[in-house]
Coordinates of C-alpha atoms and ligand atoms in Angstrom, one line a residue:
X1 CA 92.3 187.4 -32.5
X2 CA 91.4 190.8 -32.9
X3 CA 93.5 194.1 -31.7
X4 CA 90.8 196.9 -30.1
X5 CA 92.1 200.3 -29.2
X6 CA 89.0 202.2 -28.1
X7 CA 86.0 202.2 -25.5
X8 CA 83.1 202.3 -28.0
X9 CA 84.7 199.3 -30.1
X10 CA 85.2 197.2 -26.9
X11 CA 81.2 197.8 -25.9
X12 CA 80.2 196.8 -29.2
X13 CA 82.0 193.4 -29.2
X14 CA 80.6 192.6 -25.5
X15 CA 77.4 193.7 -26.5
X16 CA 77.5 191.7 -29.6
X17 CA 78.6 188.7 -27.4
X18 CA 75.9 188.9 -25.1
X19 CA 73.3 189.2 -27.7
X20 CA 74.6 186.0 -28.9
X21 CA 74.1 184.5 -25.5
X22 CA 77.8 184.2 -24.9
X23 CA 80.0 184.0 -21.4
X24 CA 82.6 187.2 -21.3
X25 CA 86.1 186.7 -19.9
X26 CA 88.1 189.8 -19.1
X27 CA 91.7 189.4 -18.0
X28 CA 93.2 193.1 -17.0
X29 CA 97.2 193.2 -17.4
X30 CA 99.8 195.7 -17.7
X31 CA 101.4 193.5 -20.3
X32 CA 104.7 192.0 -20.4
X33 CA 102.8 188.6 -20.0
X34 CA 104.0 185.6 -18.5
X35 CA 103.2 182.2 -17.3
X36 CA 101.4 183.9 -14.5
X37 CA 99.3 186.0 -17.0
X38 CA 99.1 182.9 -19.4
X39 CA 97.7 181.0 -17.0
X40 CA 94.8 183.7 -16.0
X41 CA 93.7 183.6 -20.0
X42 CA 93.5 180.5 -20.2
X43 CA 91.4 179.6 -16.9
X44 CA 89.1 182.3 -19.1
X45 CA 89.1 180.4 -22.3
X46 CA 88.0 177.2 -20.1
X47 CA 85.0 179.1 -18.4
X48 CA 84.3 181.7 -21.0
X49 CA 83.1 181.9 -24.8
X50 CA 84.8 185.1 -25.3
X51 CA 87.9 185.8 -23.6
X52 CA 89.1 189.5 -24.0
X53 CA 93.2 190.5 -22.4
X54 CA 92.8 194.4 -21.4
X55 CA 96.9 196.1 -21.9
X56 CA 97.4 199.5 -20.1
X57 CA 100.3 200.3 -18.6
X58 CA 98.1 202.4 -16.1
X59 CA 99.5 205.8 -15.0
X60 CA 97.4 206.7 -12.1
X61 CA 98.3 203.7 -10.1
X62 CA 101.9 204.6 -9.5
X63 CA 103.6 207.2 -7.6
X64 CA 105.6 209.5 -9.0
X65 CA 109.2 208.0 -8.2
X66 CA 107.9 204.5 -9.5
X67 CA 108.6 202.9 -12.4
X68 CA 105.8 203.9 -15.1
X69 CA 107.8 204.8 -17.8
X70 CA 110.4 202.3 -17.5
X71 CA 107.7 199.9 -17.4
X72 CA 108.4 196.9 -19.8
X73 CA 106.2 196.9 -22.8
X74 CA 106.5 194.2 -25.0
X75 CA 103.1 194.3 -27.4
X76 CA 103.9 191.6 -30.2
X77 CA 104.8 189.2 -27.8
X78 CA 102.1 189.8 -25.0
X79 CA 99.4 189.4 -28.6
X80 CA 101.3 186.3 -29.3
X81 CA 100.6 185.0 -25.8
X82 CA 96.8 185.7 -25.3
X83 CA 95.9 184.2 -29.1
X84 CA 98.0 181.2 -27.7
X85 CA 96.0 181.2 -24.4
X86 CA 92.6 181.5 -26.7
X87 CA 92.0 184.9 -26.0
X88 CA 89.9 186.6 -28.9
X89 CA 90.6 190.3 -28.3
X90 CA 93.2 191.8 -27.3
X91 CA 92.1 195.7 -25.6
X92 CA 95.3 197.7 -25.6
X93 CA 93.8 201.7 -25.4
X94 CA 96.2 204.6 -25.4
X95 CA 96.1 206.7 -22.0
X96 CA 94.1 209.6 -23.9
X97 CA 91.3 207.2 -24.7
X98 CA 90.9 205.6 -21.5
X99 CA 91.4 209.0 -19.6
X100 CA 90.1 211.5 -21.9
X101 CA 90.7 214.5 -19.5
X102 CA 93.9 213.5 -18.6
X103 CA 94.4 211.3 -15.5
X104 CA 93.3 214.0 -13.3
X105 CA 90.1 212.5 -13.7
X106 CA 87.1 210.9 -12.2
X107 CA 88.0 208.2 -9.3
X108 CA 86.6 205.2 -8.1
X109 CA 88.1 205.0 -4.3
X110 CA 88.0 202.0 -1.7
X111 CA 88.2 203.4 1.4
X112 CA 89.8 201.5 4.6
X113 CA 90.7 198.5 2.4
X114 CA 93.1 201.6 0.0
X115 CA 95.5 202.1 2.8
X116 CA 96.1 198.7 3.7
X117 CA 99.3 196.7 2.7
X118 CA 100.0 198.1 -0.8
X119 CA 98.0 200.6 -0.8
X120 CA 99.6 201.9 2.3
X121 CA 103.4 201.7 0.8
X122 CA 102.2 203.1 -2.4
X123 CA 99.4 205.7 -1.8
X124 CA 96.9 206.3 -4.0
X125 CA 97.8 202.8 -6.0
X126 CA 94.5 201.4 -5.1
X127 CA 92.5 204.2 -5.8
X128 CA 94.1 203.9 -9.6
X129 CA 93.3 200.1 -9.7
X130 CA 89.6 200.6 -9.1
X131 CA 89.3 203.1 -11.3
X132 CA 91.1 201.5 -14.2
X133 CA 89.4 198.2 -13.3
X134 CA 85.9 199.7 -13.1
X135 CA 86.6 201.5 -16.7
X136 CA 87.2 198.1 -18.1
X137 CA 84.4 196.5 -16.4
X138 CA 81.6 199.3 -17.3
X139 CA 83.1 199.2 -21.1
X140 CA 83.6 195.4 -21.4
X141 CA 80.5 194.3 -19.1
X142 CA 82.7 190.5 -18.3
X143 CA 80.6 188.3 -16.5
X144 CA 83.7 187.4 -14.7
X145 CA 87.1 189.1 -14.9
X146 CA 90.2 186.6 -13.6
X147 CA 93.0 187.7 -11.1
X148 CA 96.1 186.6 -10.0
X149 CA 96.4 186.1 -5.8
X150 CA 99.8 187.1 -6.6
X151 CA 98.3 190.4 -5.7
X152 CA 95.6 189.6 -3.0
X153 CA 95.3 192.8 -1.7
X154 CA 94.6 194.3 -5.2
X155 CA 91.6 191.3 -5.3
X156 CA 90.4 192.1 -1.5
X157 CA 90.1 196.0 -2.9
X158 CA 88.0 194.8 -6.3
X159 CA 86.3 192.5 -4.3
X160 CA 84.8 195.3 -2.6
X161 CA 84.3 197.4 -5.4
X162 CA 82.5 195.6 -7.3
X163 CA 80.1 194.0 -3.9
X164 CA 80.3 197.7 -3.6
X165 CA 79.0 199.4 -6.6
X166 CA 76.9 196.2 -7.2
X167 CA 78.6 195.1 -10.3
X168 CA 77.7 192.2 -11.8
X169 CA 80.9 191.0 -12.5
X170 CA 82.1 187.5 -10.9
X171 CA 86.0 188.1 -9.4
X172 CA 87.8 184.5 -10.0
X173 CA 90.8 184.3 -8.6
X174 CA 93.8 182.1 -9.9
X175 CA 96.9 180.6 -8.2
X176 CA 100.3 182.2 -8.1
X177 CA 102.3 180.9 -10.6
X178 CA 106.1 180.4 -9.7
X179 CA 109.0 179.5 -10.9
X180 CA 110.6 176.3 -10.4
X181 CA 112.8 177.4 -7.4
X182 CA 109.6 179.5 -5.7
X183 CA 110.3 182.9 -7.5
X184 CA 107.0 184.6 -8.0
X185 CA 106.4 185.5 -11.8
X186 CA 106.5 188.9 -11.9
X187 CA 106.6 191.7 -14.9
X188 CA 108.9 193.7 -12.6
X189 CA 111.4 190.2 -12.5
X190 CA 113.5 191.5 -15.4
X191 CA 114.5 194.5 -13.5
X192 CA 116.4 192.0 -11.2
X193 CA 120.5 191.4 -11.4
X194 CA 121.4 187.7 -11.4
X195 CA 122.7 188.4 -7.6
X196 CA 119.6 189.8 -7.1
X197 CA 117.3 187.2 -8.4
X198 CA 119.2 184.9 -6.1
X199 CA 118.5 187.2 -3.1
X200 CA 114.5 187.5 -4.4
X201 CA 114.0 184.0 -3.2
X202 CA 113.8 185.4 0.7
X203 CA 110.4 186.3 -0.3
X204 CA 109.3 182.9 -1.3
X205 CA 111.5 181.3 1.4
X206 CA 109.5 183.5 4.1
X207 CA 106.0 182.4 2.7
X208 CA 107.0 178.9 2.9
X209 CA 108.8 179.1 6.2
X210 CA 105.4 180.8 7.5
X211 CA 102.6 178.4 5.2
X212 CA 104.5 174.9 6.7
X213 CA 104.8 176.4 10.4
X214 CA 100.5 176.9 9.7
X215 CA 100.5 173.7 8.5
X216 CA 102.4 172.0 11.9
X217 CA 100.0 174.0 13.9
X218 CA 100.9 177.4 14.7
X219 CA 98.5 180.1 14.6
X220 CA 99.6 182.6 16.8
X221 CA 100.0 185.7 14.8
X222 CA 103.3 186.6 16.3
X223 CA 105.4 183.9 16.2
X224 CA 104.4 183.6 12.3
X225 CA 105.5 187.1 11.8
X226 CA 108.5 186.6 13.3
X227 CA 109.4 183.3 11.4
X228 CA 109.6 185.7 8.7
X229 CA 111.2 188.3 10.2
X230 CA 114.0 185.2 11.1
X231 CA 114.0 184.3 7.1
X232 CA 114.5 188.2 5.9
X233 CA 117.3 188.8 8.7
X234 CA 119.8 186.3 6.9
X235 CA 119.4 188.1 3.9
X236 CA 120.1 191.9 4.6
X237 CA 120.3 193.1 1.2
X238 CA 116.2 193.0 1.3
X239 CA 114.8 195.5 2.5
X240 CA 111.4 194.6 3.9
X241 CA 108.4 197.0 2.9
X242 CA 105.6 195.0 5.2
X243 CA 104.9 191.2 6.3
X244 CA 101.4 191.3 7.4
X245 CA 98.7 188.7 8.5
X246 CA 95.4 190.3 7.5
X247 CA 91.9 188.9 7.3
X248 CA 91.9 189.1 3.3
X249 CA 88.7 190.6 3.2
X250 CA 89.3 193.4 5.0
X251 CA 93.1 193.7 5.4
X252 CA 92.7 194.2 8.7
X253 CA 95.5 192.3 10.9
X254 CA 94.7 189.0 12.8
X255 CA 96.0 187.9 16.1
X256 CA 95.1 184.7 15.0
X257 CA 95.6 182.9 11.6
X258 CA 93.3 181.1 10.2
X259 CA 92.0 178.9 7.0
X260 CA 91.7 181.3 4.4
X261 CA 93.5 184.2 6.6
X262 CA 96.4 186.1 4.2
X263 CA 100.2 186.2 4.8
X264 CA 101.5 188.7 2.6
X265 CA 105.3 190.2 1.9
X266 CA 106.2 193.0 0.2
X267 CA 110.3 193.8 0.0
X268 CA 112.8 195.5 -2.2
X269 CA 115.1 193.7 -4.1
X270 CA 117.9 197.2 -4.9
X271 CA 115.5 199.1 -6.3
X272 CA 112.9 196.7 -7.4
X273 CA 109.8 196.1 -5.1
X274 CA 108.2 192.3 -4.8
X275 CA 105.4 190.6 -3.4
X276 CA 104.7 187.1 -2.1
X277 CA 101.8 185.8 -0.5
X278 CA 99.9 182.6 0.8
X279 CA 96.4 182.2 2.1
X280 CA 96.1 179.6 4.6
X281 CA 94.3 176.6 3.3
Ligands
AMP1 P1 100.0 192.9 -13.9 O1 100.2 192.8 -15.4 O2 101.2 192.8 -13.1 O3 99.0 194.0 -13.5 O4 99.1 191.6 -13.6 C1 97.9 191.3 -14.2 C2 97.3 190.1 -13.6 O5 98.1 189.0 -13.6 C3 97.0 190.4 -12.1 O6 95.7 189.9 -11.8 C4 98.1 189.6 -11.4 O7 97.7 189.2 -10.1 C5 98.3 188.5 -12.3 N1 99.6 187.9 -12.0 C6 100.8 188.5 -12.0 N2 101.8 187.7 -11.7 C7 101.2 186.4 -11.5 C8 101.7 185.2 -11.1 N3 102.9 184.9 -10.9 N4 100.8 184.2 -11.0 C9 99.4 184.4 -11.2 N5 98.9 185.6 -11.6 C10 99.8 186.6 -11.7

């Protein structure tokens, strides 16, 4: 597996793979990879020639009270994980290289879709997602880039970026991977005390509460919200951000849920914010 560090080494390896008639596979991380991330590579090894794992810890997608610099980056293990995964290059750019004139730069923005969920806790978050995300793609030109639906908003925004601007990169999108008692795999997990970790699980409790009341019938917006409401309420150490039900290509909210309609959660754990989710199948 090979380590690249800069833009114009990352477009000669694509464009070397294409010449040779080969599939490209770009999975974009902030590192600290886990079974969630593990599982993206490796749905890119089995569809793709070349698979290539993008590391940035990218500084224009948080706020300025979040958690950049704390962020946990763990490079020899994260390289470990993608060569096991059968990933062949491992991107990992400094911030300079990927925002040459600092990250006051040049921004690829969503509009609508970038203040929705998320984007509407966290402003500007999606604005520095699909520009980091575009970077990658004009640099690595994948023919399909894999995401988790861990973060379906962050998918309905790319989505629309790349119908937007054209691109002819295929979005796959890959189950949420949990843990076994429902915990979402999340970088931002370690942050968690053990009494917090216990009090994480409302998230995945809510999700499930809401994806089995879908499944008995229910599709009235409301009583589905509430439901989770009902879950959160019993433990008040979470503080919810937002429980939506949004159409997930637009993010708009539904009255009505339907197949493929997204429930989504977003709450903080002390001082460490989670998300959940379920699309309706
Ligand atoms: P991150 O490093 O948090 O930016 O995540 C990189 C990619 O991994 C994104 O597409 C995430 O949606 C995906 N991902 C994160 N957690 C999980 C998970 N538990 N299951 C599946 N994919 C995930």
């Amino acid at each position: 597996m090979q380590v690249i560090r800069t833009v114009a080494e990352l477009r000669a390896w694509s464009r070397q793979a294409h010449r040779e008639g080969k599939l490209l596979g770009l999975v974009p991380t902030m590192g600290a990879l886990h079974a969630g991330h593990a599982s993206l590579i490796r749905a890119a090894a089995a569809a793709c020639h070349q698979v290539a794992v993008s590391i940035f810890v990218n500084p224009t997608q948080f706020g300025p009270h979040e958690d950049f610099s704390r962020y946990p980056r763990t490079f020899d293990a994260d390289c470990a994980i993608a060569e096991r995964e059968g990933a062949h290059v491992v991107f990992v750019p400094s911030v300079e290289e990927l925002y040459p004139h600092g990250p006051i730069s040049t921004f690829v923005e969503v509009p609508g879709l970038s203040d929705r969920l998320d984007g509407h806790s966290r402003p500007g978050h999606f604005r520095g997602v699909a520009t980091v995300v575009s970077k990658l793609f004009i640099a690595a030109e994948p023919d399909q880039a894999l995401f988790g639906q861990k973060d379906a908003a962050q998918v309905a925004v790319l989505r629309r970026m790349t119908a937007d601007l054209r691109l002819a990169t295929e979005i796959v999108v890959c189950p949420i991977v949990r843990e076994p008692d429902g915990l979402a795999l999340s970088s931002r997990n370690i942050y968690l005390s053990p009494t917090e970790r216990a009090q994480a699980l409302t998230l995945s409790r809510a999700v499930r509460r809401v994806e089995s009341l879908f499944a008995s019938g229910e599709r009235r917006s409301d009583h589905l919200l509430a439901t989770a409401r009902e879950v959160f309420s019993s433990e008040p150490a979470v503080q919810i951000d937002y429980i939506a039900l949004v159409d997930w290509a637009t993010l708009e909210p539904i009255d009505e849920a339907k197949q493929g309609s997204l429930f989504a959660v977003a709450a903080y754990v002390g001082s460490t914010r989670l998300i959940d989710n379920v699309i309706f199948p």
